[in-house]
Short mmCIF file of C-alpha atoms in Angstrom, two decimals:
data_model
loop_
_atom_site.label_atom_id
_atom_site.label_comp_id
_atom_site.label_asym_id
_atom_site.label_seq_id
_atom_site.Cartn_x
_atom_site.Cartn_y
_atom_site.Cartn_z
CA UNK A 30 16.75 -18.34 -153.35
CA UNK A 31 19.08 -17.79 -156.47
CA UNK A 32 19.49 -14.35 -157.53
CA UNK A 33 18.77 -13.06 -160.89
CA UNK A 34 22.07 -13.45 -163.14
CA UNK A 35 22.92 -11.41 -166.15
CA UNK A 36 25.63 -12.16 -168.74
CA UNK A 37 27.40 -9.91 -170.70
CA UNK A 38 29.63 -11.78 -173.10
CA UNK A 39 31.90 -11.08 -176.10
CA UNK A 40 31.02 -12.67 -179.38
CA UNK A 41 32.02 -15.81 -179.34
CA UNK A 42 32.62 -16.55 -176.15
CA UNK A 43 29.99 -18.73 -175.35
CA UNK A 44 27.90 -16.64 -172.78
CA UNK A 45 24.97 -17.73 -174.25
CA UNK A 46 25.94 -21.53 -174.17
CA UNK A 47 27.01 -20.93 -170.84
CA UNK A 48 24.20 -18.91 -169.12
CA UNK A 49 21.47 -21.55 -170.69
CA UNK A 50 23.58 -24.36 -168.58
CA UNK A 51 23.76 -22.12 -165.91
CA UNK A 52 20.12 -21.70 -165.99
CA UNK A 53 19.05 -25.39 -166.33
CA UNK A 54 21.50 -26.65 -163.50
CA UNK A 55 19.63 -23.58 -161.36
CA UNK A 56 16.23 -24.88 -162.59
CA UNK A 57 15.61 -21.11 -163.30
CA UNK A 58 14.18 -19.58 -166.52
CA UNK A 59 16.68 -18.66 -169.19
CA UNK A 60 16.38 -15.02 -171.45
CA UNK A 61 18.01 -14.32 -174.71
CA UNK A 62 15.86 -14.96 -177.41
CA UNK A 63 12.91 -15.06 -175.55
CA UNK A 64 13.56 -11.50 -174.79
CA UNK A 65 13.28 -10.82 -178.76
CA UNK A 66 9.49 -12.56 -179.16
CA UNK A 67 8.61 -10.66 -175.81
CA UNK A 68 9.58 -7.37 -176.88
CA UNK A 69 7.77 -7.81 -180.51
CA UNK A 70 4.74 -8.87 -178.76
CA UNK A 71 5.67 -5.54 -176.79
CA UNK A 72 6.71 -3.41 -179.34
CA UNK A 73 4.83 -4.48 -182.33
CA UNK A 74 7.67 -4.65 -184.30
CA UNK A 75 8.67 -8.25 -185.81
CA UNK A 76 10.95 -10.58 -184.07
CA UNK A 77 13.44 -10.14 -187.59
CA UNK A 78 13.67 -6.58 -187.13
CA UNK A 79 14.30 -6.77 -182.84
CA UNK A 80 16.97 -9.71 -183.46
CA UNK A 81 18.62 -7.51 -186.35
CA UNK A 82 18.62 -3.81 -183.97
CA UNK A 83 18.17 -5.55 -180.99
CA UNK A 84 21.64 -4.92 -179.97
CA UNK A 85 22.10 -1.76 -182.07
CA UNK A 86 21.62 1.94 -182.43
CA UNK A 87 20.44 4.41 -184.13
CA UNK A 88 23.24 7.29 -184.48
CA UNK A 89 20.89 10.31 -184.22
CA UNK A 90 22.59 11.23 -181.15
CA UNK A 91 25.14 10.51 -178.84
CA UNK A 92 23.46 8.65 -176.13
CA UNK A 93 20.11 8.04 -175.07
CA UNK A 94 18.63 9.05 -171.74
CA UNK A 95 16.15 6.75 -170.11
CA UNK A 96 14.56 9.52 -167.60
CA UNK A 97 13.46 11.50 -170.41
CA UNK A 98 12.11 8.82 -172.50
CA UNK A 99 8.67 8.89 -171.64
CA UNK A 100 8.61 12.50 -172.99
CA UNK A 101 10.98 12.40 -175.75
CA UNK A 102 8.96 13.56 -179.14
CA UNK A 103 11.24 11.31 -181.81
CA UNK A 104 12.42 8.22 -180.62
CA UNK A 105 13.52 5.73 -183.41
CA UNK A 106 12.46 2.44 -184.01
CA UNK A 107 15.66 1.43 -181.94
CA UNK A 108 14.97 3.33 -179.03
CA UNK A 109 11.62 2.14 -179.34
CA UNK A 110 12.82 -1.31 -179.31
CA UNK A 111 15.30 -1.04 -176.95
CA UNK A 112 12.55 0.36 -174.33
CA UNK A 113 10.66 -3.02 -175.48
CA UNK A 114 13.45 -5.22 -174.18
CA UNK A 115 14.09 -3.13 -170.87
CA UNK A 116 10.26 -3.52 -170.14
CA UNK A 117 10.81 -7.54 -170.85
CA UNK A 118 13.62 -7.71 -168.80
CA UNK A 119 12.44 -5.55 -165.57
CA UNK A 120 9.56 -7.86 -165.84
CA UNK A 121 11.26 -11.03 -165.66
CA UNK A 122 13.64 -10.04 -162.62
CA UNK A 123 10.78 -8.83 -160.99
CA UNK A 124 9.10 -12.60 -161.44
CA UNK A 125 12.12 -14.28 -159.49
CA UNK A 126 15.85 -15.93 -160.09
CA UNK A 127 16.61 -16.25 -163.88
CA UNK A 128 19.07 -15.50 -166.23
CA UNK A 129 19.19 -12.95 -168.83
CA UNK A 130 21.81 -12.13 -171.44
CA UNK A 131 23.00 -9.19 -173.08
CA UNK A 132 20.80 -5.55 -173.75
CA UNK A 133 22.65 -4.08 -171.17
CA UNK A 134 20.60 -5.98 -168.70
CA UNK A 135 23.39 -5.58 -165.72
CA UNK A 136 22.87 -1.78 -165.95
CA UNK A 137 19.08 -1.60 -166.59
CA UNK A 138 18.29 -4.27 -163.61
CA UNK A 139 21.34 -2.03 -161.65
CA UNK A 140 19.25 1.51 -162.32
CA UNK A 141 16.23 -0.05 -161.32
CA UNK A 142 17.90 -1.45 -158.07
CA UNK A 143 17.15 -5.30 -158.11
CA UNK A 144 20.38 -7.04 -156.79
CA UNK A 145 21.48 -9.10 -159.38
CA UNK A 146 24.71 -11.05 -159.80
CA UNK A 147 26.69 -9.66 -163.24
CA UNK A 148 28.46 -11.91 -165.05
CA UNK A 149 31.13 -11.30 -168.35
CA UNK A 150 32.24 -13.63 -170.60
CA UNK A 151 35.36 -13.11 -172.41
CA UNK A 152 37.69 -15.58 -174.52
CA UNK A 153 40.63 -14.75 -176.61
CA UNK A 154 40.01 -14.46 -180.85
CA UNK A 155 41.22 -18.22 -181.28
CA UNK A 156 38.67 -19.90 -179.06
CA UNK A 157 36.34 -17.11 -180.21
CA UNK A 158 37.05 -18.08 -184.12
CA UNK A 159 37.18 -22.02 -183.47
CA UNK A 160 33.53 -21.71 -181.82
CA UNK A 161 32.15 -19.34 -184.71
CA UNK A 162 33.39 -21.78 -187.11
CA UNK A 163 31.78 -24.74 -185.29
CA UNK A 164 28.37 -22.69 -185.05
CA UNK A 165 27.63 -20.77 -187.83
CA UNK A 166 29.61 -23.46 -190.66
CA UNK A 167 31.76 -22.54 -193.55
CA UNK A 168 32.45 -18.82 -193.09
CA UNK A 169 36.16 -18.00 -194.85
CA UNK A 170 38.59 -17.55 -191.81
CA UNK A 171 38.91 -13.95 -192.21
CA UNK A 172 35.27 -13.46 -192.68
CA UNK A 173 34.97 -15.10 -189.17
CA UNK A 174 37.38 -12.41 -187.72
CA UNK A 175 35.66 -9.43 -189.11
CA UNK A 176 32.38 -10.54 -188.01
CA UNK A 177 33.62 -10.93 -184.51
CA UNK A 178 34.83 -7.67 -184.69
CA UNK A 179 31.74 -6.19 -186.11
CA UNK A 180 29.46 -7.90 -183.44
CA UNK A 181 31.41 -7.11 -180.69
CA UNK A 182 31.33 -3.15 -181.78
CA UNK A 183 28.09 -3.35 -182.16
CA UNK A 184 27.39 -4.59 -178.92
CA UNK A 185 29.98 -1.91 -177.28
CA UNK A 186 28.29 0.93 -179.10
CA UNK A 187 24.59 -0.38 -178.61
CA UNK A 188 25.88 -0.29 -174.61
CA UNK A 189 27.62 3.24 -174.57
CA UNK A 190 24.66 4.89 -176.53
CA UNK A 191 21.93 3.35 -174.18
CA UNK A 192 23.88 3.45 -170.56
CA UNK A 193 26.77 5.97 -171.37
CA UNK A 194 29.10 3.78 -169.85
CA UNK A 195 31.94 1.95 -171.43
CA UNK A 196 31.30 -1.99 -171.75
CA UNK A 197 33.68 -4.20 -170.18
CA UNK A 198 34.73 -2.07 -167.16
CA UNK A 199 35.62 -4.34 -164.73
CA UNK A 200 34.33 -2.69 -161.78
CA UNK A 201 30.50 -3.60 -163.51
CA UNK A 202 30.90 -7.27 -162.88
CA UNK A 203 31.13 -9.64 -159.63
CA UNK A 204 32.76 -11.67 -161.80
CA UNK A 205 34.42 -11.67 -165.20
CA UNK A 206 35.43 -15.02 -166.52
CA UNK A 207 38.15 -15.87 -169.38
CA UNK A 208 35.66 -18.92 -171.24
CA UNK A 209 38.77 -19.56 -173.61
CA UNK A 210 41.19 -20.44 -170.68
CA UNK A 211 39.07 -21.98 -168.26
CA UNK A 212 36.22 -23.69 -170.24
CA UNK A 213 32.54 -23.73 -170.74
CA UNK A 214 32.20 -26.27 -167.89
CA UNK A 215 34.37 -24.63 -165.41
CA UNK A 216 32.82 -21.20 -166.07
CA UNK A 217 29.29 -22.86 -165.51
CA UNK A 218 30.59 -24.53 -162.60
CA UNK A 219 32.11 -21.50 -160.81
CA UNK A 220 29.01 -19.14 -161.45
CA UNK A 221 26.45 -21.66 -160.28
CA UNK A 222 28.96 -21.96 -157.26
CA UNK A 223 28.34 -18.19 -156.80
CA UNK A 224 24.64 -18.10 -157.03
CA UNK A 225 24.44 -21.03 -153.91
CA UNK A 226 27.02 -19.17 -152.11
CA UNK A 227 24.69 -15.17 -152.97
CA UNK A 228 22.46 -15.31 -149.72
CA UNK A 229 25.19 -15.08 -147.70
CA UNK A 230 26.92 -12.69 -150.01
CA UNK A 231 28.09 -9.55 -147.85
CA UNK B 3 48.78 -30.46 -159.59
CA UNK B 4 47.99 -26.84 -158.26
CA UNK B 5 48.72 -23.87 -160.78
CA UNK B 6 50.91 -21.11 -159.95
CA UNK B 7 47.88 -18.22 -159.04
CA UNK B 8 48.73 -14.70 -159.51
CA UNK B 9 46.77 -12.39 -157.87
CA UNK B 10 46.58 -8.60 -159.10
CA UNK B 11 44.99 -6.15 -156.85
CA UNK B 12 43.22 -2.94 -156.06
CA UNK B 13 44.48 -0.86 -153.09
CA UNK B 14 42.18 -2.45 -150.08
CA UNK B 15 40.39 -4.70 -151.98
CA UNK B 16 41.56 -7.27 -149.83
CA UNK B 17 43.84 -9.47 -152.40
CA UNK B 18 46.58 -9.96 -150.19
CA UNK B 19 44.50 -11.75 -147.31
CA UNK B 20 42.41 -13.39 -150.14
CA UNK B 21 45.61 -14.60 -151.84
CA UNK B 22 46.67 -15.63 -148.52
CA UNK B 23 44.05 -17.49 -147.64
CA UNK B 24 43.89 -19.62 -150.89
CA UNK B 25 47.87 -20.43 -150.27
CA UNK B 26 46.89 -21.71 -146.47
CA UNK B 27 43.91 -23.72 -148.15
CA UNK B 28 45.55 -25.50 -151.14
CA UNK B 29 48.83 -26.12 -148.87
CA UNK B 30 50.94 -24.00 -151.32
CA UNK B 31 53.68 -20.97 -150.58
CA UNK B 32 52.81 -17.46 -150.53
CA UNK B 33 54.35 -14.82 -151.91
CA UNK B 34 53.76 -11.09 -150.99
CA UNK B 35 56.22 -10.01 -148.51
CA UNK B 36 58.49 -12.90 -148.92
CA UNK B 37 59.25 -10.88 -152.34
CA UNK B 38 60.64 -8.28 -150.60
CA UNK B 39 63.08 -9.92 -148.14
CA UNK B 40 63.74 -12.25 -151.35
CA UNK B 41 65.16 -9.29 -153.36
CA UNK B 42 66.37 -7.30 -150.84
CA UNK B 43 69.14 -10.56 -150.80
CA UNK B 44 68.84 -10.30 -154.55
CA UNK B 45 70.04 -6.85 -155.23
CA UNK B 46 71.51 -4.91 -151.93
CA UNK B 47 69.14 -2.84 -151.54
CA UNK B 48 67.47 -2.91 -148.30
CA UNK B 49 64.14 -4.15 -147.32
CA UNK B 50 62.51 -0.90 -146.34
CA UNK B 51 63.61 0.97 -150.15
CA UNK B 52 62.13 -2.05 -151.37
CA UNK B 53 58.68 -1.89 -149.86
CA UNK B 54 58.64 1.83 -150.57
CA UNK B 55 59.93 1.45 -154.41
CA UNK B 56 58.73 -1.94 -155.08
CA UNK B 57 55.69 -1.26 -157.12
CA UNK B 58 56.66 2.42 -157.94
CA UNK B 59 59.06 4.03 -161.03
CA UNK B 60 61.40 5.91 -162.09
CA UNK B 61 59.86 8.87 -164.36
CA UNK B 62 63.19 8.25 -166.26
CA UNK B 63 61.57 7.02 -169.48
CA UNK B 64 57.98 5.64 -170.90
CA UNK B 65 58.63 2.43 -170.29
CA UNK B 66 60.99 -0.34 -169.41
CA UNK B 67 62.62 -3.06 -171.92
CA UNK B 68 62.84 -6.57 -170.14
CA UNK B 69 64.94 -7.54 -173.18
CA UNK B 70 66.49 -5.07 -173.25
CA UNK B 71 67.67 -5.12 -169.70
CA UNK B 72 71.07 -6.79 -169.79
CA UNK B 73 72.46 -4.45 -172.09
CA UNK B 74 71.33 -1.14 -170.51
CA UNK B 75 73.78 1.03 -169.57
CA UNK B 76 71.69 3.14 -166.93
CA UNK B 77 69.54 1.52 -164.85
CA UNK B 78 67.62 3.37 -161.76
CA UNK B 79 67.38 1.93 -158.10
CA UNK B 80 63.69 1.16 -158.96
CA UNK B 81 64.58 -1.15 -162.45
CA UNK B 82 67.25 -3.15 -160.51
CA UNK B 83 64.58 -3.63 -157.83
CA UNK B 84 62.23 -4.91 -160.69
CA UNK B 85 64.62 -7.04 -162.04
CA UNK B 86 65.31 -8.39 -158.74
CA UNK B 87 61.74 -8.95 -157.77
CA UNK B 88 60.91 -10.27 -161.41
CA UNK B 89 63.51 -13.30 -160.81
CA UNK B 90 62.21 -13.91 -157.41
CA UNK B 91 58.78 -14.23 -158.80
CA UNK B 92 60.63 -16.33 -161.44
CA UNK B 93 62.57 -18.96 -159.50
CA UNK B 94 59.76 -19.35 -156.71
CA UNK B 95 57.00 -20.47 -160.36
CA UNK B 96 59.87 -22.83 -161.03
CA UNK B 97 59.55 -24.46 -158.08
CA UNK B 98 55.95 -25.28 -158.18
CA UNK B 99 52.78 -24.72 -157.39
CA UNK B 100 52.33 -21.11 -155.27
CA UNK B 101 50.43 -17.68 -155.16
CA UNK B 102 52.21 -14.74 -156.11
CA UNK B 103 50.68 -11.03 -155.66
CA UNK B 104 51.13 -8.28 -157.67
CA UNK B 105 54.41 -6.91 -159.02
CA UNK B 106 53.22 -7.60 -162.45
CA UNK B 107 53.77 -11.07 -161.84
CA UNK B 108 50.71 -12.57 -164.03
CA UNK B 109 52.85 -10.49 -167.43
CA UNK B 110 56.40 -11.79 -166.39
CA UNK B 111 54.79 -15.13 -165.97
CA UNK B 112 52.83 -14.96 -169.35
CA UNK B 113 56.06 -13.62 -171.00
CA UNK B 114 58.01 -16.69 -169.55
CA UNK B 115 55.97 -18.95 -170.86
CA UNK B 116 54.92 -20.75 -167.22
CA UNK B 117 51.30 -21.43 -167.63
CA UNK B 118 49.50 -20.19 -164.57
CA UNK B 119 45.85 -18.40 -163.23
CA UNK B 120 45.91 -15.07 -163.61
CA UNK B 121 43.30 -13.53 -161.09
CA UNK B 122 42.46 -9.16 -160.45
CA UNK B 123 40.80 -8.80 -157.19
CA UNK B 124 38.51 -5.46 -156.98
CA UNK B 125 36.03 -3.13 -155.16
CA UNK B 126 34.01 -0.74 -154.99
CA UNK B 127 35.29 2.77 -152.95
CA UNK B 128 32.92 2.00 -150.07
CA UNK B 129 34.02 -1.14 -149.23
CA UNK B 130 37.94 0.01 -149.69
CA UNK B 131 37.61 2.97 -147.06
CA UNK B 132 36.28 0.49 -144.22
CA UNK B 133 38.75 -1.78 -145.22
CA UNK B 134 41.88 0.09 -145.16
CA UNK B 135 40.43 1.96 -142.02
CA UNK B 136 40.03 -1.25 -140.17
CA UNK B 137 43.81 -2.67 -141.05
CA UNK B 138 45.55 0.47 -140.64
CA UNK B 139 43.68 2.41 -138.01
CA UNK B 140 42.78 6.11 -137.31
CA UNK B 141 43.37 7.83 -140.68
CA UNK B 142 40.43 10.54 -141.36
CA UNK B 143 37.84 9.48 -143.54
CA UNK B 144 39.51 12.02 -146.52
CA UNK B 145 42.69 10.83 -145.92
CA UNK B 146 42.07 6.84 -146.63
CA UNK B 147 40.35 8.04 -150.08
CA UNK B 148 43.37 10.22 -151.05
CA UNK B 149 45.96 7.04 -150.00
CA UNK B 150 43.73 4.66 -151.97
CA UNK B 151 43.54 6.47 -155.15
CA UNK B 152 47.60 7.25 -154.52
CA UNK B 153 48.81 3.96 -154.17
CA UNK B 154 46.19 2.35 -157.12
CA UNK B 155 47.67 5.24 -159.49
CA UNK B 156 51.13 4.01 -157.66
CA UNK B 157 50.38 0.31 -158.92
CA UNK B 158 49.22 1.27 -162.22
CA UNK B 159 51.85 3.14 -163.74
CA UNK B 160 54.38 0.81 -161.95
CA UNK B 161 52.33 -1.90 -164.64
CA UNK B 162 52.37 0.03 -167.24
CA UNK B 163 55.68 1.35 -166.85
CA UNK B 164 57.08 -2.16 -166.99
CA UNK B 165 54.91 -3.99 -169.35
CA UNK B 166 53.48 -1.71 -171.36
CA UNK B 167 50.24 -2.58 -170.99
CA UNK B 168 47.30 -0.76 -169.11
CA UNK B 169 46.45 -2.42 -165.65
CA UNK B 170 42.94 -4.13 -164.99
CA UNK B 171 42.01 -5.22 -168.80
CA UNK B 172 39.50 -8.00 -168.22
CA UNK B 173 41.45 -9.53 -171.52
CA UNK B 174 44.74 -10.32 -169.33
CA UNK B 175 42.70 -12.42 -166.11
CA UNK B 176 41.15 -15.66 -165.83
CA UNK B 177 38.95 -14.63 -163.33
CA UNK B 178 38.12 -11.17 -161.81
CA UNK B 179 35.79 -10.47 -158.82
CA UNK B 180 34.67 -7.97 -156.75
CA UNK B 181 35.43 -9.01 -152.99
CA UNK B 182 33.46 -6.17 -151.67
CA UNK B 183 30.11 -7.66 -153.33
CA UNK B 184 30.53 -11.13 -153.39
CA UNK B 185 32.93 -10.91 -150.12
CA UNK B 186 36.37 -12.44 -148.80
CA UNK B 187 35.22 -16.02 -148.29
CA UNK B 188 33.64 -16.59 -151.41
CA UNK B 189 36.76 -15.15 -153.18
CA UNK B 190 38.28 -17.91 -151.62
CA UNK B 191 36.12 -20.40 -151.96
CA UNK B 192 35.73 -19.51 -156.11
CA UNK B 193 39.67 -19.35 -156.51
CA UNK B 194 40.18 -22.89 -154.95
CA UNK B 195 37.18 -24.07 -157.07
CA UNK B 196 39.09 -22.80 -159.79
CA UNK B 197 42.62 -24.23 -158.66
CA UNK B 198 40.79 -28.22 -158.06
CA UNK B 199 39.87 -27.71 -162.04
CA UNK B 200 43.01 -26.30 -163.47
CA UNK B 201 44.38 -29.52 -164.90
CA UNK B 202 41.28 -30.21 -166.70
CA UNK B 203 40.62 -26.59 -168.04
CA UNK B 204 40.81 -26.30 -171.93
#
């Protein structure tokens, strides 16, 4: 049986792209956006408002702490949204092998002690720019840059304020793979390779 | 055509055997030791200073200069070892196709221009202790922890020291995995994987 897979990926890297292949070659269910319409069906808030704060935070304080959630008085519509997703996501590991991007899935599914394999994406800003470009159209080059920059900040605070752990340690993954260098097809190739090989991991 | 695979390490993560391994698989040279008797000819010193001084520094200055080099009027035993080892790891990527650990070999590599697969082996504390235990016997338990986190600190600095860059950024490998999760063989098995696809990588 394939394990459940989670990819963390820079901007622009292609994790997305990649983990869908990865998850159709598998024949195992894919997560990203479905996450976002599960956790408004959760949540009750919209799917607009989860996709916009769905990978950001609120900065009433400096990190949020899961074990008290249940009887924190104020939590904000983030927090309320992020508990949304981690409910989704706990939910589909718990069904069987899929894949599931982003939210800080590695160190939810981690906490909650379901062996997963975790997976980062990274690419250099060239191949990161070039695939923007090709995806989101006519953006101004330096507009391109900047919104890389943004995202990617976004995503690295969203992570420190919900696991209060630094994103893109190393020692988080089994595998970190450079998508610029190597290529969507290789990277799809080599992590697909890894979930065959992860009954007899040791 | 194999690349030329460098393979940075933590302290008893197993990347020399790994590294090893891959060489004996793809038919290529290895070079860990071979370094060391390799500059030992180089510079004079002898092979014992080397093995003891080869990945440490000086506390002379910050950092080193490379370009510097040639024009430096002081240099310690431990930058003429550098230098020594940096055009060993030099002339043997000339030759062809080979894996080369540590040393800072994937940033003298980059900085030469020789196109190549940069891979960080790692692992997790647990799986370092019964490592290093098992290869070099009887230490206490206290005593293997205390030589790990020595001779990574040992490694580190040495990188920084001469490249001016922190060790272990995911930004600087193609591939990074953690051999005490996924284990030895499928290190191997993921790094050849990688080495067939090299020529057609983007």
């Amino acid at each position: 049986m394939y394990p459940v897979i989670t990819i963390s990926r820079e901007f622009g890297s292609g994790g997305h792209s990649i983990g869908e292949k990865v998850a159709e070659k598998l024949g195992i269910p894919f997560y990203d956006g479905e996450i976002v319409n599960r956790a408004a069906q959760e949540s009750g808030y919209c799917k607009e408002l989860i996709e916009e704060q769905g990978e950001a935070t609120s900065s009433a304080s400096k990190w949020f702490d899961i074990s008290a959630a249940s009887t924190m008085y104020f939590q904000s519509p983030q927090d309320e949204i992020f508990l949304a997703q981690r409910k989704v996501i706990l939910d589909a590991a718990k069904k069987g092998p899929c894949v599931i991007v982003g939210r800080c899935s590695d160190y939810i599914l981690r906490k909650a002690g379901v062996p997963c394999l975790n997976i980062l994406i990274h690419a250099d800003m060239v191949h990161r720019k070039k695939r923007v470009l090709e995806r989101y159209g006519d953006m101004k080059e330096m507009g391109v840059e900047k919104r890389i920059e943004k995202k990617d900040k976004q995503r690295r605070t969203y992570y420190r304020y919900y696991t209060d752990q630094h994103w893109g340690k190393y020692e988080n993954y089994d595998l970190a793979l450079d998508s610029g260098n190597l290529g969507e097809d290789t990277c799809v190739h080599l992590i697909c390779e890894l979930a065959e090989q992860f009954p007899t991991r040791k």
